[in-house]
Short mmCIF file of C-alpha atoms in Angstrom, two decimals:
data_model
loop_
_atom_site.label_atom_id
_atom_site.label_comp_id
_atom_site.label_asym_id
_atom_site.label_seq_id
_atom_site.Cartn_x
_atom_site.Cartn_y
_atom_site.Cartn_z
CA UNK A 24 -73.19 -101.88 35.01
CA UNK A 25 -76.96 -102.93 34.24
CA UNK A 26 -79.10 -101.22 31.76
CA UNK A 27 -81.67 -101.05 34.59
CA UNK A 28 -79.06 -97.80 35.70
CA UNK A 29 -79.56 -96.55 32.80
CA UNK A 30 -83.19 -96.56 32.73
CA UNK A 31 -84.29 -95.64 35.71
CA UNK A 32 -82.06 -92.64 35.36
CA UNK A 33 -83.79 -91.66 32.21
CA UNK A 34 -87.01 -91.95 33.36
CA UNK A 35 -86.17 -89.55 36.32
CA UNK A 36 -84.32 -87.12 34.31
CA UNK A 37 -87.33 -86.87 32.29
CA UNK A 38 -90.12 -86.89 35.05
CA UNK A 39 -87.77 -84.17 36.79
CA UNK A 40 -87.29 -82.29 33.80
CA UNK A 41 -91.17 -82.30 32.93
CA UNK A 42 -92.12 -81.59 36.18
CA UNK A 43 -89.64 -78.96 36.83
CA UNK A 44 -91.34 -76.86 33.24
CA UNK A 45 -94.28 -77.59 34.70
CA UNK A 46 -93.38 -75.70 38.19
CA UNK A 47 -91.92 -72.92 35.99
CA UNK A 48 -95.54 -72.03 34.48
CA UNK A 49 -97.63 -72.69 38.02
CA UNK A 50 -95.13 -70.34 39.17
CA UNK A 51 -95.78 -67.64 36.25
CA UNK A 52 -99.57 -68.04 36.36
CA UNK A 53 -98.93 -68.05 40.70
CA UNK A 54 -97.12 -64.80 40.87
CA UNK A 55 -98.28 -63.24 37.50
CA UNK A 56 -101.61 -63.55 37.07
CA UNK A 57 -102.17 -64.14 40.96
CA UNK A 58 -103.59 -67.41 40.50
CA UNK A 59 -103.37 -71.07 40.92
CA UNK A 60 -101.29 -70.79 44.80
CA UNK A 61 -102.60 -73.96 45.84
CA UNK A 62 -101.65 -75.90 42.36
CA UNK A 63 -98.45 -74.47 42.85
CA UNK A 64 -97.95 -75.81 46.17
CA UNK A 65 -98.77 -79.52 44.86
CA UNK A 66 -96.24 -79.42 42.10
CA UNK A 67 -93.68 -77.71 43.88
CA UNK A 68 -93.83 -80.88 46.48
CA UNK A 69 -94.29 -83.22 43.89
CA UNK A 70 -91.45 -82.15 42.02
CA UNK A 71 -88.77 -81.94 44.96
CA UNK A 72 -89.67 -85.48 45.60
CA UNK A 73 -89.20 -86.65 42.26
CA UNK A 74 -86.07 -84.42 42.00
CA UNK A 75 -84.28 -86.22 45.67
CA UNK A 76 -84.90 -89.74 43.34
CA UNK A 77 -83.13 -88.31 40.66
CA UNK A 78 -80.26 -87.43 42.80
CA UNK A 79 -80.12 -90.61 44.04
CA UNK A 80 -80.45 -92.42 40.86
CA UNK A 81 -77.56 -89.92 39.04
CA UNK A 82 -75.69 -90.62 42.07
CA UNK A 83 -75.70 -94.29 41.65
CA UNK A 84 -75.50 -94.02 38.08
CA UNK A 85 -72.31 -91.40 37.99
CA UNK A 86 -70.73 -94.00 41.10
CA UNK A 87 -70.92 -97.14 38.71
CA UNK A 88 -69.20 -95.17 35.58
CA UNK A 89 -66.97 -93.53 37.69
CA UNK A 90 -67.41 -90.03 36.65
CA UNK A 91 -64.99 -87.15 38.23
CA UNK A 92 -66.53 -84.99 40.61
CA UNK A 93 -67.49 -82.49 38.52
CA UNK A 94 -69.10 -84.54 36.05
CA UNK A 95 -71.46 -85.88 38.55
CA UNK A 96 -72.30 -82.26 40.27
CA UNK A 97 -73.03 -81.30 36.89
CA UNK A 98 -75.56 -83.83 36.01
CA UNK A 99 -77.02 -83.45 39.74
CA UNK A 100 -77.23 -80.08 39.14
CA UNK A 101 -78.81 -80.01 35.69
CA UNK A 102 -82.03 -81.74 37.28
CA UNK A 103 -82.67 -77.75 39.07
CA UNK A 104 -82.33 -75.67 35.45
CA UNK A 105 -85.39 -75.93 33.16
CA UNK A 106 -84.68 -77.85 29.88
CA UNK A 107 -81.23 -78.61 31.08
CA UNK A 108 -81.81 -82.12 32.08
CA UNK A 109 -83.16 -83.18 28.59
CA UNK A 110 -79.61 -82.30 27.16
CA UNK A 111 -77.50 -83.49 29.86
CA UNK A 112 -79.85 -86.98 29.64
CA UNK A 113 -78.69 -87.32 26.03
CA UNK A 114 -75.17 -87.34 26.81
CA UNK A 115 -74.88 -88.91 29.17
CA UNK A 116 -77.11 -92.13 27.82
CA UNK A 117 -74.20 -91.83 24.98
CA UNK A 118 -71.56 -91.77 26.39
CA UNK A 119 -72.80 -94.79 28.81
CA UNK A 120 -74.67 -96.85 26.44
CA UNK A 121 -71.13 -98.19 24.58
CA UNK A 122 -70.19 -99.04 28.49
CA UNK A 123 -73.14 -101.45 28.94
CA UNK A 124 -72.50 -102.96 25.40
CA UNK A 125 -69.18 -103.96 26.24
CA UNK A 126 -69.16 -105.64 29.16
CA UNK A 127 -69.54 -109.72 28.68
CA UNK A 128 -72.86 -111.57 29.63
CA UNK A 129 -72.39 -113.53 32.67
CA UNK A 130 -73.51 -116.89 32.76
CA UNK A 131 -75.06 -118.57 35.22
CA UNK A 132 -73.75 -121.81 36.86
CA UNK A 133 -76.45 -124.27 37.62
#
């Protein structure tokens, strides 16, 4: 596995995670204070694309580790509850980081 997984992985879980609080408050100030619809509609869009290349970075990530099923529902999952993708993120950089480390370099034949 290449650290470039890794990555781009945690970039999206943080750009999903980010964008995701920020869809939480357009949504307070939307139906609370009955303002900011059209804002709302921008991040909600902006945030479900940035949420379907999550998924598909996780995926690929949680394929090339070999997670169990649940594992990888659970880290697909965590990109849809506020804060929760921060945490998840963490562990799973941990727990993968030691798995990049340890493979060999492979050289290249000329």
């Amino acid at each position: 596995m290449k650290r470039s997984v890794l990555t781009r992985y945690r970039v999206m879980a943080y750009l999903t995670a980010v964008m995701l609080l920020v869809l939480c408050a357009a949504m307070v100030f939307k139906y609370g204070f009955d303002t900011g619809a059209g804002a709302t509609l921008v991040i909600s869009q902006i945030h479900g694309v940035l949420f379907i290349i999550y998924l598909v970075f996780a995926f690929d990530l949680g394929s090339k580790a070999k997670w169990p099923i649940g594992k990888l529902l659970w880290v697909l999952v965590s990109g849809t509850i506020p804060t929760a993708a921060f945490f998840v993120e963490r562990k799973v950089v941990r727990e993968i980081e030691p798995m990049i480390a340890d493979e060999a370099p492979v050289v290249a034949k000329a």
